[in-house]
XYZ file of C-alpha atoms in Angstrom:
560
model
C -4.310 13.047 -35.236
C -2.901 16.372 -34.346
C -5.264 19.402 -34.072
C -5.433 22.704 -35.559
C -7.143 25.871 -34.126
C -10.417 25.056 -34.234
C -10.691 28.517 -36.535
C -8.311 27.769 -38.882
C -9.147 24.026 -39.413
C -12.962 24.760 -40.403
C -11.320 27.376 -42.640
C -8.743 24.959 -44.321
C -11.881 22.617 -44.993
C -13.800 24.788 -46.635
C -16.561 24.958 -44.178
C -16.507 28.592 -43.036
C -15.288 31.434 -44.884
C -12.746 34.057 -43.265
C -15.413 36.618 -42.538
C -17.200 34.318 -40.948
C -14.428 33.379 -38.552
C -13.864 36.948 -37.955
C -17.454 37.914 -37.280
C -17.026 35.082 -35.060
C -13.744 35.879 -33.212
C -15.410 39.225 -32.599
C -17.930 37.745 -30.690
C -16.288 35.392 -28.570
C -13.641 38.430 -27.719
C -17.365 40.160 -26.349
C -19.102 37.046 -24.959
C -15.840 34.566 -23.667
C -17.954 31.797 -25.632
C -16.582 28.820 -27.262
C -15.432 29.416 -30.685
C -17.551 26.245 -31.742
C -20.620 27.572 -30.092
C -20.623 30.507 -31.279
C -20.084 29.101 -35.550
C -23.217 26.854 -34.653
C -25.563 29.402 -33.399
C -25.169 31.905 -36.035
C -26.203 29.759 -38.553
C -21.928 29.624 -40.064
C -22.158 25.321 -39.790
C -24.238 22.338 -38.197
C -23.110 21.089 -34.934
C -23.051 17.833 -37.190
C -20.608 19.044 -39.600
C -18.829 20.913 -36.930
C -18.270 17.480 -34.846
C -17.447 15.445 -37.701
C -14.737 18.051 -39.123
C -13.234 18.585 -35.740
C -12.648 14.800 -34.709
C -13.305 13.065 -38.254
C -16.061 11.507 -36.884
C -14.611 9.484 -33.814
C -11.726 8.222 -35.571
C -9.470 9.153 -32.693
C -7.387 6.590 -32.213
C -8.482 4.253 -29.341
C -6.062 3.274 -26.152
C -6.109 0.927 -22.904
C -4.964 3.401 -20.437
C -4.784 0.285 -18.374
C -1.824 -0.513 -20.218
C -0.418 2.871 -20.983
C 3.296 3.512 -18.883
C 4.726 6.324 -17.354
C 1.995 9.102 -17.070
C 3.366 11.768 -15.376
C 1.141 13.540 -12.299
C 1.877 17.189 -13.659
C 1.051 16.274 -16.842
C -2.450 14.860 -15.483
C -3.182 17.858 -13.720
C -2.399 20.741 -15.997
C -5.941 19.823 -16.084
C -8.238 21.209 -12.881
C -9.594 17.754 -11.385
C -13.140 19.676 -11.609
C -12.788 19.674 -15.379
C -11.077 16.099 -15.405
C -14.491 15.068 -13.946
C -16.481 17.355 -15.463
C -15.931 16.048 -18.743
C -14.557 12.322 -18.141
C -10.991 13.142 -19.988
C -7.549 12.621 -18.790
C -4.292 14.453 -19.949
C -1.539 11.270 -20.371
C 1.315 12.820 -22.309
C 2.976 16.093 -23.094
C 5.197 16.720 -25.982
C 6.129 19.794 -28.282
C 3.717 21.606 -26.662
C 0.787 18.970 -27.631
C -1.140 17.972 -25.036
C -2.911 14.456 -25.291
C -5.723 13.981 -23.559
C -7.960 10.873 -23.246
C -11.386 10.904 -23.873
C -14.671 8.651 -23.678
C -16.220 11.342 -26.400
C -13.695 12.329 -29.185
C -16.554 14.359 -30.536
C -17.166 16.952 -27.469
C -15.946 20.024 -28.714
C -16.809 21.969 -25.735
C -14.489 19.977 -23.799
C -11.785 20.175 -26.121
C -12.191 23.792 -26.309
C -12.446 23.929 -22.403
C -8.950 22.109 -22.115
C -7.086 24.044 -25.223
C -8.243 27.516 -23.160
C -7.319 26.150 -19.651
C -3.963 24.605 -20.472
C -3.016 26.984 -23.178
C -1.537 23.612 -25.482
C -2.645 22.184 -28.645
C -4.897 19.140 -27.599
C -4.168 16.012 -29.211
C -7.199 13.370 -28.395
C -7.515 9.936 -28.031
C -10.139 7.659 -27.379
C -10.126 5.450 -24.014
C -12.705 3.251 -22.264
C -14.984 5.636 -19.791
C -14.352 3.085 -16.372
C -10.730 3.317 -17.230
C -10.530 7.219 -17.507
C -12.672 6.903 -14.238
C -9.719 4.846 -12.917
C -7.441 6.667 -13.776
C -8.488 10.070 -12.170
C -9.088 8.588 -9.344
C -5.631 7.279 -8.347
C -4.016 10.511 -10.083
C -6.718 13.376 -8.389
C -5.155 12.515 -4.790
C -5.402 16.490 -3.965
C -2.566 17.950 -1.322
C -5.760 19.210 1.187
C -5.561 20.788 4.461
C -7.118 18.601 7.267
C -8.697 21.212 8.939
C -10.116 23.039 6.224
C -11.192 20.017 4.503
C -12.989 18.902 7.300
C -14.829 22.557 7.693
C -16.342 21.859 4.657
C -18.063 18.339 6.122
C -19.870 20.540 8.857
C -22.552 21.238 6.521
C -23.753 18.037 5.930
C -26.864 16.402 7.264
C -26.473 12.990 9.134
C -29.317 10.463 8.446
C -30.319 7.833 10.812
C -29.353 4.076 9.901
C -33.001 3.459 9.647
C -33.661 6.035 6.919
C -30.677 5.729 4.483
C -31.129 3.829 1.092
C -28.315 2.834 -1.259
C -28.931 5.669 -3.641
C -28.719 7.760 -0.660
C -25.161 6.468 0.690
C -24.194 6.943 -3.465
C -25.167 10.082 -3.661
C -23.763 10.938 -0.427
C -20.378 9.657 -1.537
C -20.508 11.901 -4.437
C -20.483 14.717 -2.643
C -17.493 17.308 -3.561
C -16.367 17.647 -0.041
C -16.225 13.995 1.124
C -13.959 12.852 -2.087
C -11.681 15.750 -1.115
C -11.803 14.735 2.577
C -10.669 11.154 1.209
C -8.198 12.228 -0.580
C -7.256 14.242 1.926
C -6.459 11.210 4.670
C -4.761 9.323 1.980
C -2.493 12.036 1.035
C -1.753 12.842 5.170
C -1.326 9.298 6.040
C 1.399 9.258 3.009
C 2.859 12.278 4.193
C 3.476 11.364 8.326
C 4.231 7.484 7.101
C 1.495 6.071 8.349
C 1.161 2.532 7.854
C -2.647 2.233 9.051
C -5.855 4.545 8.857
C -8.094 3.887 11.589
C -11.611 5.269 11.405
C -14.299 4.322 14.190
C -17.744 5.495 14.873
C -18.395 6.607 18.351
C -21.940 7.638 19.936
C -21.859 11.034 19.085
C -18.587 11.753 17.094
C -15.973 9.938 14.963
C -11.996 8.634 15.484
C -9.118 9.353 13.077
C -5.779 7.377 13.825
C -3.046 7.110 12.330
C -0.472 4.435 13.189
C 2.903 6.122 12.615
C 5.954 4.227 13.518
C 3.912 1.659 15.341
C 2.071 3.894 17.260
C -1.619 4.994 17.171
C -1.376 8.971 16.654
C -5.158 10.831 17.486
C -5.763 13.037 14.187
C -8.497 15.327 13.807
C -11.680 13.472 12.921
C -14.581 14.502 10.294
C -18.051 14.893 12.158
C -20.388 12.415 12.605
C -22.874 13.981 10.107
C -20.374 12.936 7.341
C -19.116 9.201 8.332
C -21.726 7.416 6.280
C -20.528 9.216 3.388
C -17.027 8.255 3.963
C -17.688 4.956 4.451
C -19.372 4.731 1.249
C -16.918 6.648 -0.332
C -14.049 4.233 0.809
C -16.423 0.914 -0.194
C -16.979 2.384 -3.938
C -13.332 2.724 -4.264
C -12.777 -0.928 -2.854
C -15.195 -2.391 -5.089
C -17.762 -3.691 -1.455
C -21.266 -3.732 -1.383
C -22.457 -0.203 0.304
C -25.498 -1.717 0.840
C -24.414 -4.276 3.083
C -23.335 -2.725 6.562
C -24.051 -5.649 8.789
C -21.547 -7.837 7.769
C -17.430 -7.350 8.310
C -16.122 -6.943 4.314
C -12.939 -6.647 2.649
C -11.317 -4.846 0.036
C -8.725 -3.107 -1.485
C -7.770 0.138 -3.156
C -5.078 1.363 -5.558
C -3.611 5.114 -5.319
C -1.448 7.426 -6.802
C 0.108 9.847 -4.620
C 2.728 11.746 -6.220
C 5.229 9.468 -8.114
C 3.826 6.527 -5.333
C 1.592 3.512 -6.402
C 0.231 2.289 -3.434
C -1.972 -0.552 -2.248
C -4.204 -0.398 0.697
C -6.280 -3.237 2.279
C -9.643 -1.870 3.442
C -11.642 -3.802 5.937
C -15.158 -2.731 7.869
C -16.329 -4.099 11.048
C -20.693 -3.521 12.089
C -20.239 -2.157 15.814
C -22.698 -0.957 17.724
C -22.532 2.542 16.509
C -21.650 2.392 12.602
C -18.930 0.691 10.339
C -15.602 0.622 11.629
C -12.939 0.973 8.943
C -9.466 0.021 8.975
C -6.499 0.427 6.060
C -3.268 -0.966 5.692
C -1.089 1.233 3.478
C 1.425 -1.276 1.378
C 3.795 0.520 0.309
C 6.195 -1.077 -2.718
C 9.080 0.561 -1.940
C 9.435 -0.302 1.769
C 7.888 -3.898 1.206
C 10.242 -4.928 -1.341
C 13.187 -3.705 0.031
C 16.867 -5.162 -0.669
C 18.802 -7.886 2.276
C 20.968 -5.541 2.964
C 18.724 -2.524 3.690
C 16.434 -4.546 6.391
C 18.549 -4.219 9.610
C 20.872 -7.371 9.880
C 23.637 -7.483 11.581
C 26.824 -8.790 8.793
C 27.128 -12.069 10.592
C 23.556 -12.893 10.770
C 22.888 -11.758 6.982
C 25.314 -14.284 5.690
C 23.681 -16.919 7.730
C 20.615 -15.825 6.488
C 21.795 -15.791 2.628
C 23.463 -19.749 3.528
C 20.315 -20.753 4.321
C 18.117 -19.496 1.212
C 20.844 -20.497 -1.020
C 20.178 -24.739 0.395
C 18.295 -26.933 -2.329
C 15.759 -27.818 0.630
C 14.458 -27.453 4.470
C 12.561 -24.588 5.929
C 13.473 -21.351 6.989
C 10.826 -19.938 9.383
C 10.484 -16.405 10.446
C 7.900 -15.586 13.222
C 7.299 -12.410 15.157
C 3.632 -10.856 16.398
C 1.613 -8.937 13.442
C 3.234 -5.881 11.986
C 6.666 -7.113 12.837
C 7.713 -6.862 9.131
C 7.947 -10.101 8.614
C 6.447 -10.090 4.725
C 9.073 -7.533 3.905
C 11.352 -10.040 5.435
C 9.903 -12.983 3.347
C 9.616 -10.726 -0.389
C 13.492 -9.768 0.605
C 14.463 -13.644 0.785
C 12.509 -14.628 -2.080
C 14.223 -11.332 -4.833
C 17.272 -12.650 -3.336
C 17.129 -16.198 -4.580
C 14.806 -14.884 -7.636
C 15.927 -16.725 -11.224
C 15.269 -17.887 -14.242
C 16.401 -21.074 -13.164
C 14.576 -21.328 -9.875
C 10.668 -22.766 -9.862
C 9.169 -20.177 -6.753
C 6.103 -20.715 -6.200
C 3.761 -18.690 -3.011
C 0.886 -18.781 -1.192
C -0.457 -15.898 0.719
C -3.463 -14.261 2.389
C -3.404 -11.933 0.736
C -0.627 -11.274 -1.512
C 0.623 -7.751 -0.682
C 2.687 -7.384 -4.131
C 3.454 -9.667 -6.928
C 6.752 -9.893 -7.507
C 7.766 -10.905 -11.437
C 9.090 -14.457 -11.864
C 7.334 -16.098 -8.731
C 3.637 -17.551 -8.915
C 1.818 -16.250 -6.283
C -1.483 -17.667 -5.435
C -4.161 -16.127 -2.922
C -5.832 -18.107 -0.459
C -9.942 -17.987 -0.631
C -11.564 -20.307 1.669
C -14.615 -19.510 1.004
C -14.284 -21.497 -2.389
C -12.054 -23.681 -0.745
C -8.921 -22.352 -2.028
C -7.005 -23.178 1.166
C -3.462 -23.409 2.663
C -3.353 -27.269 2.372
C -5.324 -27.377 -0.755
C -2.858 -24.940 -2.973
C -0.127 -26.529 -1.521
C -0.878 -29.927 -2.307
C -1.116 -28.804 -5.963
C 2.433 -26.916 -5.729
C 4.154 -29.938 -4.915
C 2.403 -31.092 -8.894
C 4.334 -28.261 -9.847
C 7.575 -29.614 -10.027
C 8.848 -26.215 -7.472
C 12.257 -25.437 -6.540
C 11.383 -23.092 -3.582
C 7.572 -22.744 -1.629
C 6.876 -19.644 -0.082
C 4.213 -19.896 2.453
C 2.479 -17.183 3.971
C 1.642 -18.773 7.691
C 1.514 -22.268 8.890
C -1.296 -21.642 10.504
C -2.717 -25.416 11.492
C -1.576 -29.332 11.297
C -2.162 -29.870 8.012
C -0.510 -27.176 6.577
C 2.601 -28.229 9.103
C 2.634 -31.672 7.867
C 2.679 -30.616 4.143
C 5.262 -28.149 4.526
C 7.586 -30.779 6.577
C 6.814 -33.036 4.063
C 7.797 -31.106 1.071
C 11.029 -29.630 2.865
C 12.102 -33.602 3.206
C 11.480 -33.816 -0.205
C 13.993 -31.721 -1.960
C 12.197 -28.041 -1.839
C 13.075 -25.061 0.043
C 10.490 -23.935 2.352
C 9.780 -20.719 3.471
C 7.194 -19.737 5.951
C 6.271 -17.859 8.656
C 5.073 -18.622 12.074
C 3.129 -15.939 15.311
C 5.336 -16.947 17.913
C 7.455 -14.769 20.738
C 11.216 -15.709 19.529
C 12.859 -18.044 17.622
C 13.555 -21.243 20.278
C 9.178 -21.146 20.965
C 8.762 -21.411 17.473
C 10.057 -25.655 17.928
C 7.390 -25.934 20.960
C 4.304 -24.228 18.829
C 4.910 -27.309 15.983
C 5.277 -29.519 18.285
C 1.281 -28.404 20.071
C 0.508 -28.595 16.399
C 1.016 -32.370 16.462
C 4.155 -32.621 14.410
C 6.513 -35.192 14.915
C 9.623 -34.474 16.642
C 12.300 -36.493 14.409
C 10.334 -34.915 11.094
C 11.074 -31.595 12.784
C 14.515 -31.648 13.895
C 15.309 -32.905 10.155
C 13.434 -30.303 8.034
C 14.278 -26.995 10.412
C 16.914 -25.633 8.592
C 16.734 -21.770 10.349
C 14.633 -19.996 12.621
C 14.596 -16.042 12.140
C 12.529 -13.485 14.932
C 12.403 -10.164 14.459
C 10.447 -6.781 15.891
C 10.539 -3.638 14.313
C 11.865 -0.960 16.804
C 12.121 3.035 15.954
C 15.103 4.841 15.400
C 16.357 8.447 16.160
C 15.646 10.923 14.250
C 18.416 12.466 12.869
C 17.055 16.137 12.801
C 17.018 16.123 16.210
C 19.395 13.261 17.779
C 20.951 14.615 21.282
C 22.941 12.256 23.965
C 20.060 11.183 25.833
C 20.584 12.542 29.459
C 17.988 10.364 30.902
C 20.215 6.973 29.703
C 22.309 6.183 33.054
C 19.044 6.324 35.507
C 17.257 3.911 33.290
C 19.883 1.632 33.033
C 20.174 1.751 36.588
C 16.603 1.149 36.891
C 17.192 -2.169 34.453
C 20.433 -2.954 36.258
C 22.906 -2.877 33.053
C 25.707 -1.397 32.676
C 27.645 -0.913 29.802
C 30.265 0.499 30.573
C 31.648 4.832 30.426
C 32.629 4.748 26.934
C 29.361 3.855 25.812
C 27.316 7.183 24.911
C 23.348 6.687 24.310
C 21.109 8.811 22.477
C 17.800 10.083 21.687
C 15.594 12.266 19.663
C 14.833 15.680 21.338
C 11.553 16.073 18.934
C 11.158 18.157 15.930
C 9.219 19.033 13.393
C 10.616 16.654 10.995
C 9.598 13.786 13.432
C 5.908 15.364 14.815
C 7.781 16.257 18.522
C 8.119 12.138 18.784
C 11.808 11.833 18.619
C 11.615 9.231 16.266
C 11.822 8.943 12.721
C 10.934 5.295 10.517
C 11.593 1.932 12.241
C 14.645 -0.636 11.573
C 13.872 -4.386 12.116
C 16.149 -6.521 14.758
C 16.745 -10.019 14.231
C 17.308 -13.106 16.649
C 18.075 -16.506 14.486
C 18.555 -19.741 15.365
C 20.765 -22.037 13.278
C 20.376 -25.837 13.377
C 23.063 -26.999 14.101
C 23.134 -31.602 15.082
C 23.552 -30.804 18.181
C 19.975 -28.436 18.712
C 18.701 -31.391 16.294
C 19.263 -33.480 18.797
C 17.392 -31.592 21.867
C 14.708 -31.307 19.238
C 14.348 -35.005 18.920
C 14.711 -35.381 22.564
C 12.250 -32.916 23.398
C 14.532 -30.343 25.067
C 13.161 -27.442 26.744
C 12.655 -24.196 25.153
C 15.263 -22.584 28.000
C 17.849 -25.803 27.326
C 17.657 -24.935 23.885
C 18.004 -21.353 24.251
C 21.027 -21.430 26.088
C 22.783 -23.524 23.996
C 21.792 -21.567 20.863
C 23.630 -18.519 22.726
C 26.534 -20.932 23.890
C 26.361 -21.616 20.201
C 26.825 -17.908 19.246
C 22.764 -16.996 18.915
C 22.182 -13.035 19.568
C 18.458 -12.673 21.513
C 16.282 -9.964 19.851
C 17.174 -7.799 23.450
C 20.599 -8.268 22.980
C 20.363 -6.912 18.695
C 18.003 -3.823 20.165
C 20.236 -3.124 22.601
C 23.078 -3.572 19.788
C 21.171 -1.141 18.122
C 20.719 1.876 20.800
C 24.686 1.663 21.278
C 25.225 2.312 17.398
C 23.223 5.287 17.961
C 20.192 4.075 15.899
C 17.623 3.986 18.580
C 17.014 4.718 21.856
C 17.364 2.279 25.125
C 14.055 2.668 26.117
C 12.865 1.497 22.730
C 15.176 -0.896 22.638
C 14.068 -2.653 26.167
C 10.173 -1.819 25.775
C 10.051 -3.571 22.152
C 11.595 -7.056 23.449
C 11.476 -9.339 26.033
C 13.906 -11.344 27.935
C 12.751 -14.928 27.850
């Protein structure tokens, strides 16, 4: 229902006459009243009347914002968040100059008034659930803050001892103006430097803020102590955890808009001795679910890669320590093979993104939703390809063996150093050599290393002594480089992080050494007789093609 001016629609109805609205115009032109407020008291129409001519008594139409596509940030913030929260509404669409805006109360004409004089549009209002509209401002109200002053504003704030603080305390702390914006604030910064983890940890007497940037913990300026119970709480409403409950580790996990960028982030808390720690994982969609050819394989070792997931059944295993990248890996592999006429089915702890046309499943043991249990079930589902997220124990081995020798692709993942220890940590696990040898189809390690950054890439002048120092040589056509540091990169040198890849095809022959219990450095040198480049020799691969530097490319791998 589109609106009128609020003068000129009473008018059309018959409910005010035009010297009435002109009296009335007079007076808001002296006072800067609403128009509404001032009709009502002078005596010109009930508020009644007033409400139900203005809305037609709450026959708005009604919405799921939930469900509604597409709304644009600016358009959400042509109104102040002050008066978003203010009065519970959200602006979702802008067209003609007719702004729509989401209520929980079609009938506040204050509001409506409030909006129509901030924005300078005709207001257009629907009805939507008030959680929703709660939801919704929260992901969209992610404010572009200064740190510093942001954090001025916590200095005012008194701390309370453990002992003393209540649950309507920590929620009323939480509400408090300056801790949402300091929130915000770290969320929108952490997006900003690419951070992929927030790290916040109570000390005696003060607070830590890191961010990991690039794989690296980076000091940040931290809030004061006074504040961290607030932020705490803060971060626990928004995740959905029990505020009350600061004894016991929880997690949780929080959706945000920044910008144009949906993003996910996994919350956990930790009791230590002097408060909650509080870590976040940032998953972002667009570097998660990134295409095969955008992840850093070499051409050779991409189309042994593709061979692989393109095979009716075996397992392809990728290991590497934690934050290798190995789930962005994994979600690459499974788009790739992605079909309507492929049954994938995954299991994960936790699932970082659902991807359309696979059936993910989360683990939770504590209702014994487990590894073995879901997988059992999968194989009921007649599956083409199982994704799952770590093989973690025997049983889990054993079922995943089983089902690769049983006509399903397999894809897992494993915590291992490189790609030949990978056959050695099964076999601790208990399983069966032969079984092995005949489900391993691949074996894929990576690390992530950083690369150059581009604003400020120089020949590195510092190259030839540390190869000396490593005894290499490569030879006096071979120029290195590295980043000089830059604003662009935060004086680091380096800018975002490329993975590096060692795989292991197998071929009879390794199935043979597998059977025969071969040693890890028997099998490793036959893989590279065989053509296998190490993860030292693809970073060092990398540092020649001018991507990243030989220091990074020796410090982030080993030679085994």
């Amino acid at each position: 229902m589109e609106r009128y001016e609020l003068g000129q629609l009473l008018l059309r109805k018959g409910i005010i006459t035009q010297q009435q609205l002109e009296e009335a115009l007079a007076i808001q032109r002296d006072t800067k009243k609403f128009l509404g407020e001032i009709l009502v008291e002078n005596g010109y129409v009930s508020k009644n009347i007033l409400l139900e001519a203005l809305t037609e008594q709450g026959k708005a139409d009604f919405i799921q914002l939930s469900k509604v596509k597409g709304i644009k940030p600016e358009v959400v913030r042509l109104i102040p968040e002050a008066i978003a929260r203010r009065f519970e509404v959200l602006a979702i669409s802008l067209s003609d100059d007719v702004l729509v805006v989401a209520m929980k109360d079609p009938t506040d004409i204050v509001a409506i008034d409030t909006i129509k004089r901030i924005t300078g549009k005709r207001i257009k209002v629907v009805r939507a659930e008030e959680k929703e509209i709660l939801d919704k401002i929260e992901r969209f109200y992610i404010e572009t803050g200064n740190l510093t002053e942001t954090i001025a504003a916590l200095e005012g704030l008194d701390e309370q001892s453990e002992e003393s603080i209540d649950v309507n305390q920590l929620k009323i702390a939480a509400e408090d103006a300056p801790i949402i914006k300091f929130v915000n604030t770290i969320f929108l910064q952490a997006v900003e430097r690419r951070a992929t983890d927030i790290h916040l940890e109570p000390m005696q007497d003060s607070v830590s803020l890191r961010f990991r940037i690039d794989g690296v913990l980076q000091q940040i300026q931290a809030p004061p102590k006074s504040a961290y119970n607030g932020i705490v709480t803060r971060l626990k409403i928004m995740s959905n955890l029990d505020i009350g409950e600061r004894r016991l580790p929880q997690d949780g996990r929080i959706r945000i808009l920044v910008g144009t960028k949906e993003l996910d982030i996994r919350l956990s808390t930790l009791p230590t001795v002097f408060g909650e720690k509080v870590v976040m994982r940032i998953l972002d969609r667009e570097t998660v679910l990134l295409g095969m050819e955008q992840l850093g394989f070499e051409p050779a070792d991409l189309k042994t890669f593709k061979e692989a997931l393109v095979k009716p059944y075996g397992m392809i295993i990728v290991t590497g320590p934690t934050g290798s990248g190995k789930t962005t890996t994994l979600y690459a592999g499974l788009s790739f093979i992605n079909s309507p006429e492929i049954n994938i089915v995954s299991i994960e702890d936790p699932v970082e993104y659902a991807i359309p046309g696979i059936n993910q499943v989360q683990v939770k043991p504590k209702i014994g939703l487990t590894f073995p249990v879901v997988l059992r079930t999968f194989l009921r589902q007649d599956p083409d390809v199982i994704m799952v997220g770590e093989i973690r124990d025997l049983e889990t081995a054993q079922i995943a063996v089983q089902a690769s020798l049983t006509g399903h692709l397999v894809i897992s993942t494993l915590h291992t150093n490189d790609t030949v220890s990978s056959i050695t940590r099964f076999s601790y696990m208990g399983v069966e050599q032969y079984l092995l040898a005949d489900s391993l189809n691949i074996i894929l390690a990576q690390r992530l290393v950083r690369k150059i950054c581009r604003n400020c890439k120089e020949e590195d002048p510092d190259a030839e002594e540390f190869l000396k120092k490593q005894d290499v040589s490569f030879g006096k056509n071979v120029v290195l480089f590295r980043g000089k540091g830059c604003d662009e990169c935060g004086g680091t040198g380096y800018l975002g992080r490329i993975a590096i890849y060692e795989i292991l095809l197998i071929t009879k022959p390794i199935r043979k050494m597998i059977v025969e219990r071969a040693s890890d450095d028997e099998i490793r040198e036959f893989a590279k007789q065989q053509g296998m480049i190490t993860l030292r020799e693809a970073a060092i691969k990398k540092a020649i093609d001018g991507i990243t530097t030989i220091s990074e490319a020796f410090s982030s791998t080993l030679v085994l």
